[in-house]
PDB file of C-alpha atoms in Angstrom:
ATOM      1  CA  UNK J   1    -202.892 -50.569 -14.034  1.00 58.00           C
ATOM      2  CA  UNK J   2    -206.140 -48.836 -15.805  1.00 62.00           C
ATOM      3  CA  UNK J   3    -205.128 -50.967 -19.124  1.00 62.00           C
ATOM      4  CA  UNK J   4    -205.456 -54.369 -16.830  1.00 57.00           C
ATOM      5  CA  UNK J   5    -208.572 -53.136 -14.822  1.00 57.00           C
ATOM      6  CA  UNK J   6    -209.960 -52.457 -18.678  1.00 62.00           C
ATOM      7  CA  UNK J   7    -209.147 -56.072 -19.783  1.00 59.00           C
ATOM      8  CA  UNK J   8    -210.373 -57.667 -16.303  1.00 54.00           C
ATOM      9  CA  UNK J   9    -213.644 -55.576 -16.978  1.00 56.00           C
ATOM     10  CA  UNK J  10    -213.895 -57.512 -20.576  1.00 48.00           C
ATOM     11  CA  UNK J  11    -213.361 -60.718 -19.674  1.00 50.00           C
ATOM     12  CA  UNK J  12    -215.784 -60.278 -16.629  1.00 57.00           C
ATOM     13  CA  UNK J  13    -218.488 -58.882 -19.525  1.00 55.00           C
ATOM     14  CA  UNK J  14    -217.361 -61.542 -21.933  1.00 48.00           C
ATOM     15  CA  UNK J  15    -217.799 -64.432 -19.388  1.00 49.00           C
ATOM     16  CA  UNK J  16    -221.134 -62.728 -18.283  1.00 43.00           C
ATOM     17  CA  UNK J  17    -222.166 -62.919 -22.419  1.00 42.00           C
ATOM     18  CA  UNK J  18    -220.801 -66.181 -23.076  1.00 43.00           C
ATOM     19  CA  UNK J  19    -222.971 -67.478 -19.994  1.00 45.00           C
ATOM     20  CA  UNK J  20    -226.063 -65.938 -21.284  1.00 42.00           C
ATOM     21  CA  UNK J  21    -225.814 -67.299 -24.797  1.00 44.00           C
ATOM     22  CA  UNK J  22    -225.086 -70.994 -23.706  1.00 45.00           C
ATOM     23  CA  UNK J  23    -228.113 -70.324 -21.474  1.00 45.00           C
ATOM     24  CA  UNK J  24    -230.253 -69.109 -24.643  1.00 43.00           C
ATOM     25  CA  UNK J  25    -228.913 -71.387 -26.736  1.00 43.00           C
ATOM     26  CA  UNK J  26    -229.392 -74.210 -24.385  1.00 44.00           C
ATOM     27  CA  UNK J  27    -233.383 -73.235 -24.262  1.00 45.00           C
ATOM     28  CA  UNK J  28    -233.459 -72.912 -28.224  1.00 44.00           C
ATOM     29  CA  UNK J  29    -232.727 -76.731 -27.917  1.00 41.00           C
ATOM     30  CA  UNK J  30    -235.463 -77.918 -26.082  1.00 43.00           C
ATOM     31  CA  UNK J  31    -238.148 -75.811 -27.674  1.00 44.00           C
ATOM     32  CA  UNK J  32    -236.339 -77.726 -31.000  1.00 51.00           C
ATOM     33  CA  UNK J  33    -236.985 -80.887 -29.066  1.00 65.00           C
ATOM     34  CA  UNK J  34    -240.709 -80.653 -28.638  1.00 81.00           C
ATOM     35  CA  UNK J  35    -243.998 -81.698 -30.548  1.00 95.00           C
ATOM     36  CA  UNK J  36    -245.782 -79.230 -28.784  1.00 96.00           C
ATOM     37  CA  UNK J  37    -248.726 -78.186 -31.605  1.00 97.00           C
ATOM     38  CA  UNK J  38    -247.971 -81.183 -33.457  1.00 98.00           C
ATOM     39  CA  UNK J  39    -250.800 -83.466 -34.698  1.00 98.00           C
ATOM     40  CA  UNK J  40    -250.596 -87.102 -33.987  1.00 98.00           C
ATOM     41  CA  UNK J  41    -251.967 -89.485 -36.741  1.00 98.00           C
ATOM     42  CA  UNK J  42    -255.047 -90.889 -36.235  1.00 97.00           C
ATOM     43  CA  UNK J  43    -254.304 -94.452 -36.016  1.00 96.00           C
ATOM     44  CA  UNK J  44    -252.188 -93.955 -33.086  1.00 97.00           C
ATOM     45  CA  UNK J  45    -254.900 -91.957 -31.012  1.00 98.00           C
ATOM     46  CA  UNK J  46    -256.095 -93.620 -27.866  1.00 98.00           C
ATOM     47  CA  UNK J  47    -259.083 -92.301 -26.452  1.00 97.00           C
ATOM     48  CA  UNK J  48    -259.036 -91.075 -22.922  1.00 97.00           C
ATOM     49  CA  UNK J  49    -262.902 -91.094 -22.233  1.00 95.00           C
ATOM     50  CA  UNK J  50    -263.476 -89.431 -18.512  1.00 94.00           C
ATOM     51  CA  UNK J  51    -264.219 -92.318 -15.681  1.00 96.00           C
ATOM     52  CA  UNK J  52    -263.372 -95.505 -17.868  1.00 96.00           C
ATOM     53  CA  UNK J  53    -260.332 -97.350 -17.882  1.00 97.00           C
ATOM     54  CA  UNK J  54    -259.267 -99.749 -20.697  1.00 97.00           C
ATOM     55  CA  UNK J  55    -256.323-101.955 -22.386  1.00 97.00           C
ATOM     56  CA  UNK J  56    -254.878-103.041 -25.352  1.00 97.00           C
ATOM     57  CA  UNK J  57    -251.282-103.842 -26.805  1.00 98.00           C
ATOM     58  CA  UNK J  58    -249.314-101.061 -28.806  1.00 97.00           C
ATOM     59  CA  UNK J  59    -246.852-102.621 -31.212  1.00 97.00           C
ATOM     60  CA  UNK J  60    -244.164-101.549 -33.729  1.00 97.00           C
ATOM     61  CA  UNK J  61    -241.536-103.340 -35.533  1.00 97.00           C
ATOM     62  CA  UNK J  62    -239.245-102.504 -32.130  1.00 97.00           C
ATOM     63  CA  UNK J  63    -241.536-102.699 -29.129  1.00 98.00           C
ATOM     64  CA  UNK J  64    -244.724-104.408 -27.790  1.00 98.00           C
ATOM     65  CA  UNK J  65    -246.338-102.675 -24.900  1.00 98.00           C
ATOM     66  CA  UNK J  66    -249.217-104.368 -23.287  1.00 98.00           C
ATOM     67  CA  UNK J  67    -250.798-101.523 -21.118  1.00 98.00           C
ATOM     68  CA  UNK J  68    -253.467-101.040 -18.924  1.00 98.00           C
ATOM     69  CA  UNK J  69    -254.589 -97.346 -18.425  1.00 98.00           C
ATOM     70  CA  UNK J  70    -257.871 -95.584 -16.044  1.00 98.00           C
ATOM     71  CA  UNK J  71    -259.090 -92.202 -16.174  1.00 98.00           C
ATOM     72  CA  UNK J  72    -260.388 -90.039 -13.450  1.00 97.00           C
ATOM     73  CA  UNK J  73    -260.474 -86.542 -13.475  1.00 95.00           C
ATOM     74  CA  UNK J  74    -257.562 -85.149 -14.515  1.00 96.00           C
ATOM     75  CA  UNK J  75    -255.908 -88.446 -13.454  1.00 98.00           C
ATOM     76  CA  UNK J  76    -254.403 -91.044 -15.668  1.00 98.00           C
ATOM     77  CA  UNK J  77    -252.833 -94.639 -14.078  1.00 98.00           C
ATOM     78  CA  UNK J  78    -251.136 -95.998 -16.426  1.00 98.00           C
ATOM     79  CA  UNK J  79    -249.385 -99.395 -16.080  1.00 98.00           C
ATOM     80  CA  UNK J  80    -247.922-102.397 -18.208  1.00 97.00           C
ATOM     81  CA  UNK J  81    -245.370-104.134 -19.737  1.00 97.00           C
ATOM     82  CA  UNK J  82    -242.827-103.227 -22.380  1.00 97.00           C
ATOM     83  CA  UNK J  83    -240.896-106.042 -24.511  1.00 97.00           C
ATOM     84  CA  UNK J  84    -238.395-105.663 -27.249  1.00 97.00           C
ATOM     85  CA  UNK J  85    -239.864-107.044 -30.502  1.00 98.00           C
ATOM     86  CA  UNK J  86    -238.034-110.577 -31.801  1.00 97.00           C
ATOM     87  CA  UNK J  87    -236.870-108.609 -34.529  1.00 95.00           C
ATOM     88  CA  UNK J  88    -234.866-106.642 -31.768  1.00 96.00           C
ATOM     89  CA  UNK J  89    -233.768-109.515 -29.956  1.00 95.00           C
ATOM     90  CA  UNK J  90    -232.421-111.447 -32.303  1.00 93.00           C
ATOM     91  CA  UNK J  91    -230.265-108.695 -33.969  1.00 92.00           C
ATOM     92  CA  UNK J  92    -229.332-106.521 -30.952  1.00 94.00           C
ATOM     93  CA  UNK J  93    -227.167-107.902 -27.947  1.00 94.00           C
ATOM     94  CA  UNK J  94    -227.939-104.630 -25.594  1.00 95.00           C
ATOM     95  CA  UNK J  95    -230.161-101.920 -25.595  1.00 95.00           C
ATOM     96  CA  UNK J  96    -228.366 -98.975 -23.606  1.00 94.00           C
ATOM     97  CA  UNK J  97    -230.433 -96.280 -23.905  1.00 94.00           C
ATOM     98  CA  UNK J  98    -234.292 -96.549 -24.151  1.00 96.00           C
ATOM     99  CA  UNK J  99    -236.958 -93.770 -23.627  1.00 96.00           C
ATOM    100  CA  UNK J 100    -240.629 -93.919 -23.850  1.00 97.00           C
ATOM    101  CA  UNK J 101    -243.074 -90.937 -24.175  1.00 97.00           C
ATOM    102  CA  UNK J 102    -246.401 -90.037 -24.270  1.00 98.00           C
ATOM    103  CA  UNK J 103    -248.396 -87.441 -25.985  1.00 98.00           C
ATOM    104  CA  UNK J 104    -251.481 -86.098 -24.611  1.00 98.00           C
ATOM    105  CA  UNK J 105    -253.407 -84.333 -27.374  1.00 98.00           C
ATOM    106  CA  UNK J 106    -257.195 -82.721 -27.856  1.00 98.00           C
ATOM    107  CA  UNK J 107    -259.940 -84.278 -29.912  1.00 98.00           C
ATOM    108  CA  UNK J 108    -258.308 -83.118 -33.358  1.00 98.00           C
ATOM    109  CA  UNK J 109    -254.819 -84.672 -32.455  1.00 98.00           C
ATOM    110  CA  UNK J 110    -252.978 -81.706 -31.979  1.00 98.00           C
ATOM    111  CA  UNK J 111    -250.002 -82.434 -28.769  1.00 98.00           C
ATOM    112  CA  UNK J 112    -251.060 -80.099 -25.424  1.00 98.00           C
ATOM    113  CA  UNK J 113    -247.648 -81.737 -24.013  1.00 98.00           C
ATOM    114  CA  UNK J 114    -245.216 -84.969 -23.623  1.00 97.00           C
ATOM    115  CA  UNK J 115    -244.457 -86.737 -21.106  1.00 97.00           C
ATOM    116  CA  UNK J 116    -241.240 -88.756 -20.817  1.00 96.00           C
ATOM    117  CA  UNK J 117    -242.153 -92.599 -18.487  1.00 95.00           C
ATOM    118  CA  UNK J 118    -239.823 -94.051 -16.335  1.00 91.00           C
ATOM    119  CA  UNK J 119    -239.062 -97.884 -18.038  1.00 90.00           C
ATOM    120  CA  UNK J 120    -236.496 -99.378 -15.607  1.00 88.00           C
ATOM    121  CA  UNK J 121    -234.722-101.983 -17.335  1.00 85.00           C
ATOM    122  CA  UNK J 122    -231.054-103.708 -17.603  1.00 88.00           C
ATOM    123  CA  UNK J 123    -230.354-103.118 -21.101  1.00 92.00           C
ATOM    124  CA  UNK J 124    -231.146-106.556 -22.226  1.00 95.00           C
ATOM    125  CA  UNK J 125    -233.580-106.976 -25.204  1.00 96.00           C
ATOM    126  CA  UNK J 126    -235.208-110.204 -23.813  1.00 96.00           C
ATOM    127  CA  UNK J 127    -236.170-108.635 -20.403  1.00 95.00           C
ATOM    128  CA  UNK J 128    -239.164-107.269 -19.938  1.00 96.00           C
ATOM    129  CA  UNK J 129    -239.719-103.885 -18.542  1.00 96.00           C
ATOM    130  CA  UNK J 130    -242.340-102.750 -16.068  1.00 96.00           C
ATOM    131  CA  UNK J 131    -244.448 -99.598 -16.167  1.00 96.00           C
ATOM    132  CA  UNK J 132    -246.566 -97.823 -13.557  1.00 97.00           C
ATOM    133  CA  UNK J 133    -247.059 -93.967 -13.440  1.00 97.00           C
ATOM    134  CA  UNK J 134    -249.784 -91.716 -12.325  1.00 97.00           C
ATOM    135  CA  UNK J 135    -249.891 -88.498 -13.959  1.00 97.00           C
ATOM    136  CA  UNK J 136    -251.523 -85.436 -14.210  1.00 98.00           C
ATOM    137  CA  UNK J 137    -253.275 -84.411 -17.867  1.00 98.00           C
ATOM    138  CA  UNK J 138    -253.438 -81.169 -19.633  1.00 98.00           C
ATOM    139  CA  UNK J 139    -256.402 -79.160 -19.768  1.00 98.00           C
ATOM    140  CA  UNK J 140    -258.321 -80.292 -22.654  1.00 97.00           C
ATOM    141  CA  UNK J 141    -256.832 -83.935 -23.097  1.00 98.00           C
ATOM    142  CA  UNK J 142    -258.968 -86.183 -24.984  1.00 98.00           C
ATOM    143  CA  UNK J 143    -256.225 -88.820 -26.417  1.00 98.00           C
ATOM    144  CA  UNK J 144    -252.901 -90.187 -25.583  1.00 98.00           C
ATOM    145  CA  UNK J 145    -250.328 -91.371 -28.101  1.00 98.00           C
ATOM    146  CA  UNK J 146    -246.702 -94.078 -27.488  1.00 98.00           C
ATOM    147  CA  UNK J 147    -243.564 -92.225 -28.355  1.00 97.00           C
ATOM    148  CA  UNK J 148    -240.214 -94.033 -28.021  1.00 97.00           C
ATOM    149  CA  UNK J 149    -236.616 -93.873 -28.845  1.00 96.00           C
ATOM    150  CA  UNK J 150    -233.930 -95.599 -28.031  1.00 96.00           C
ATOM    151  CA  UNK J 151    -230.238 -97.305 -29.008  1.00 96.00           C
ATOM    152  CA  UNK J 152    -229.595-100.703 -29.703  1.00 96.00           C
ATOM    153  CA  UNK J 153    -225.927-102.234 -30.213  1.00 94.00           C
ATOM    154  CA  UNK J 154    -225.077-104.752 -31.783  1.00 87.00           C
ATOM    155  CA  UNK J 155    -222.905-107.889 -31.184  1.00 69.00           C
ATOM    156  CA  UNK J 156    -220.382-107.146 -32.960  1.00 63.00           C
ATOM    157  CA  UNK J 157    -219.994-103.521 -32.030  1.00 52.00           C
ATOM    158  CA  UNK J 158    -216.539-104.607 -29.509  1.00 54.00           C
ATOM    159  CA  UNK J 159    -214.848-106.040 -32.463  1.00 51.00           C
ATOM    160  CA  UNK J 160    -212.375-104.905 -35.412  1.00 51.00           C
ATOM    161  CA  UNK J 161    -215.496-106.493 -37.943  1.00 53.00           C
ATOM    162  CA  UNK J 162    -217.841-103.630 -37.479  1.00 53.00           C
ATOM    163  CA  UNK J 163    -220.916-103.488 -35.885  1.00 64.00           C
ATOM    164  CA  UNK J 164    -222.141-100.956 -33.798  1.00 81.00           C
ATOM    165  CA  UNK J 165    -224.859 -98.568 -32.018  1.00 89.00           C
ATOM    166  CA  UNK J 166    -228.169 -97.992 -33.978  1.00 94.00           C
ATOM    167  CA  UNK J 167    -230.636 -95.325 -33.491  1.00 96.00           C
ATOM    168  CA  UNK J 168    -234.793 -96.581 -33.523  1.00 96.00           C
ATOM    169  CA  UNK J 169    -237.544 -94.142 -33.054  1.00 97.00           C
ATOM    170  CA  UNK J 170    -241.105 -93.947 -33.503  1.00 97.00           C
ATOM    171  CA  UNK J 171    -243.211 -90.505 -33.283  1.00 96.00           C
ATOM    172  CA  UNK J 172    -246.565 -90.511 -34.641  1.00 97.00           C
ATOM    173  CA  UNK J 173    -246.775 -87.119 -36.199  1.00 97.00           C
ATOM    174  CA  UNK J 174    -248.832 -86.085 -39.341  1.00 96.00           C
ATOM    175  CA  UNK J 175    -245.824 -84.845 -41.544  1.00 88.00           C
TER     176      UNK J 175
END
């Protein structure tokens, strides 16, 4: 009897040590995640200037986003439209998994924080896909910066000929 309380008093401290490091382990991954401190290169630095509002079209050899943004206060609308580039359409059959970002960062670049957006779309590259958020900034935010990532498969990624899922990216970090 005391050998079985013993072992039900390891595997009690075991499970209790096993739950702890998944829990540390699991935070260890997100601070891995995060450009936090990172600088953002300069050419992809949009100026959040206090009380104006402005627009323009961000594009990359994936996406085009034509966005309109305002800033009061520590307010930021931001609204638009994001498209898959041609190059994307043509090559790609569905896009399953899509995620757009945005860094806030102070006048030298540096990221104060990301912020994932909400893009509600079907998975098909010739949709379009709608933004509108209203967020809160940082303390200290001077510039914004697009982030994305995202999966695109390919036609032939059901069949015996190959194909397949491909990873696209873009973060605009000084490295």
């Amino acid at each position: 009897m005391d050998r079985t309380l013993r072992i039900a008093g390891w595997m009690k401290r075991s499970g209790l040590l096993l739950t702890a490091s998944i829990i540390v382990l699991a935070g260890c991954q997100a601070a891995l995640l995060t450009y936090k401190g990172e600088k953002v290169r300069s050419d992809s630095l949009i100026a959040l200037v206090e009380g104006t509002q402005g627009s323009s079209v961000y594009q990359t050899a994936d996406v085009i986003i034509d966005y309109r943004w305002a800033r009061k206060g520590s307010a930021l609308q931001l609204s638009g439209v994001v498209k898959f580039t041609s190059r994307m359409q043509n090559n790609f059959s569905m896009i399953p998994v899509f995620d757009l970002s945005l860094f806030f960062t102070d006048a030298e670049g540096i990221i104060l924080e990301q912020r994932y957006i909400a893009v509600p779309g079907n998975g098909e590259p010739n949709s379009p896909m709608r933004i509108s958020v209203k967020l809160l900034l940082p303390p200290g935010t001077v510039n914004m910066a697009f982030s994305y990532s995202g999966e695109a498969r390919d036609s032939g990624a059901d069949d015996d000929k190959g194909g397949g899922d491909m990873p696209f990216w873009q973060a605009p970090i000084v490295r």
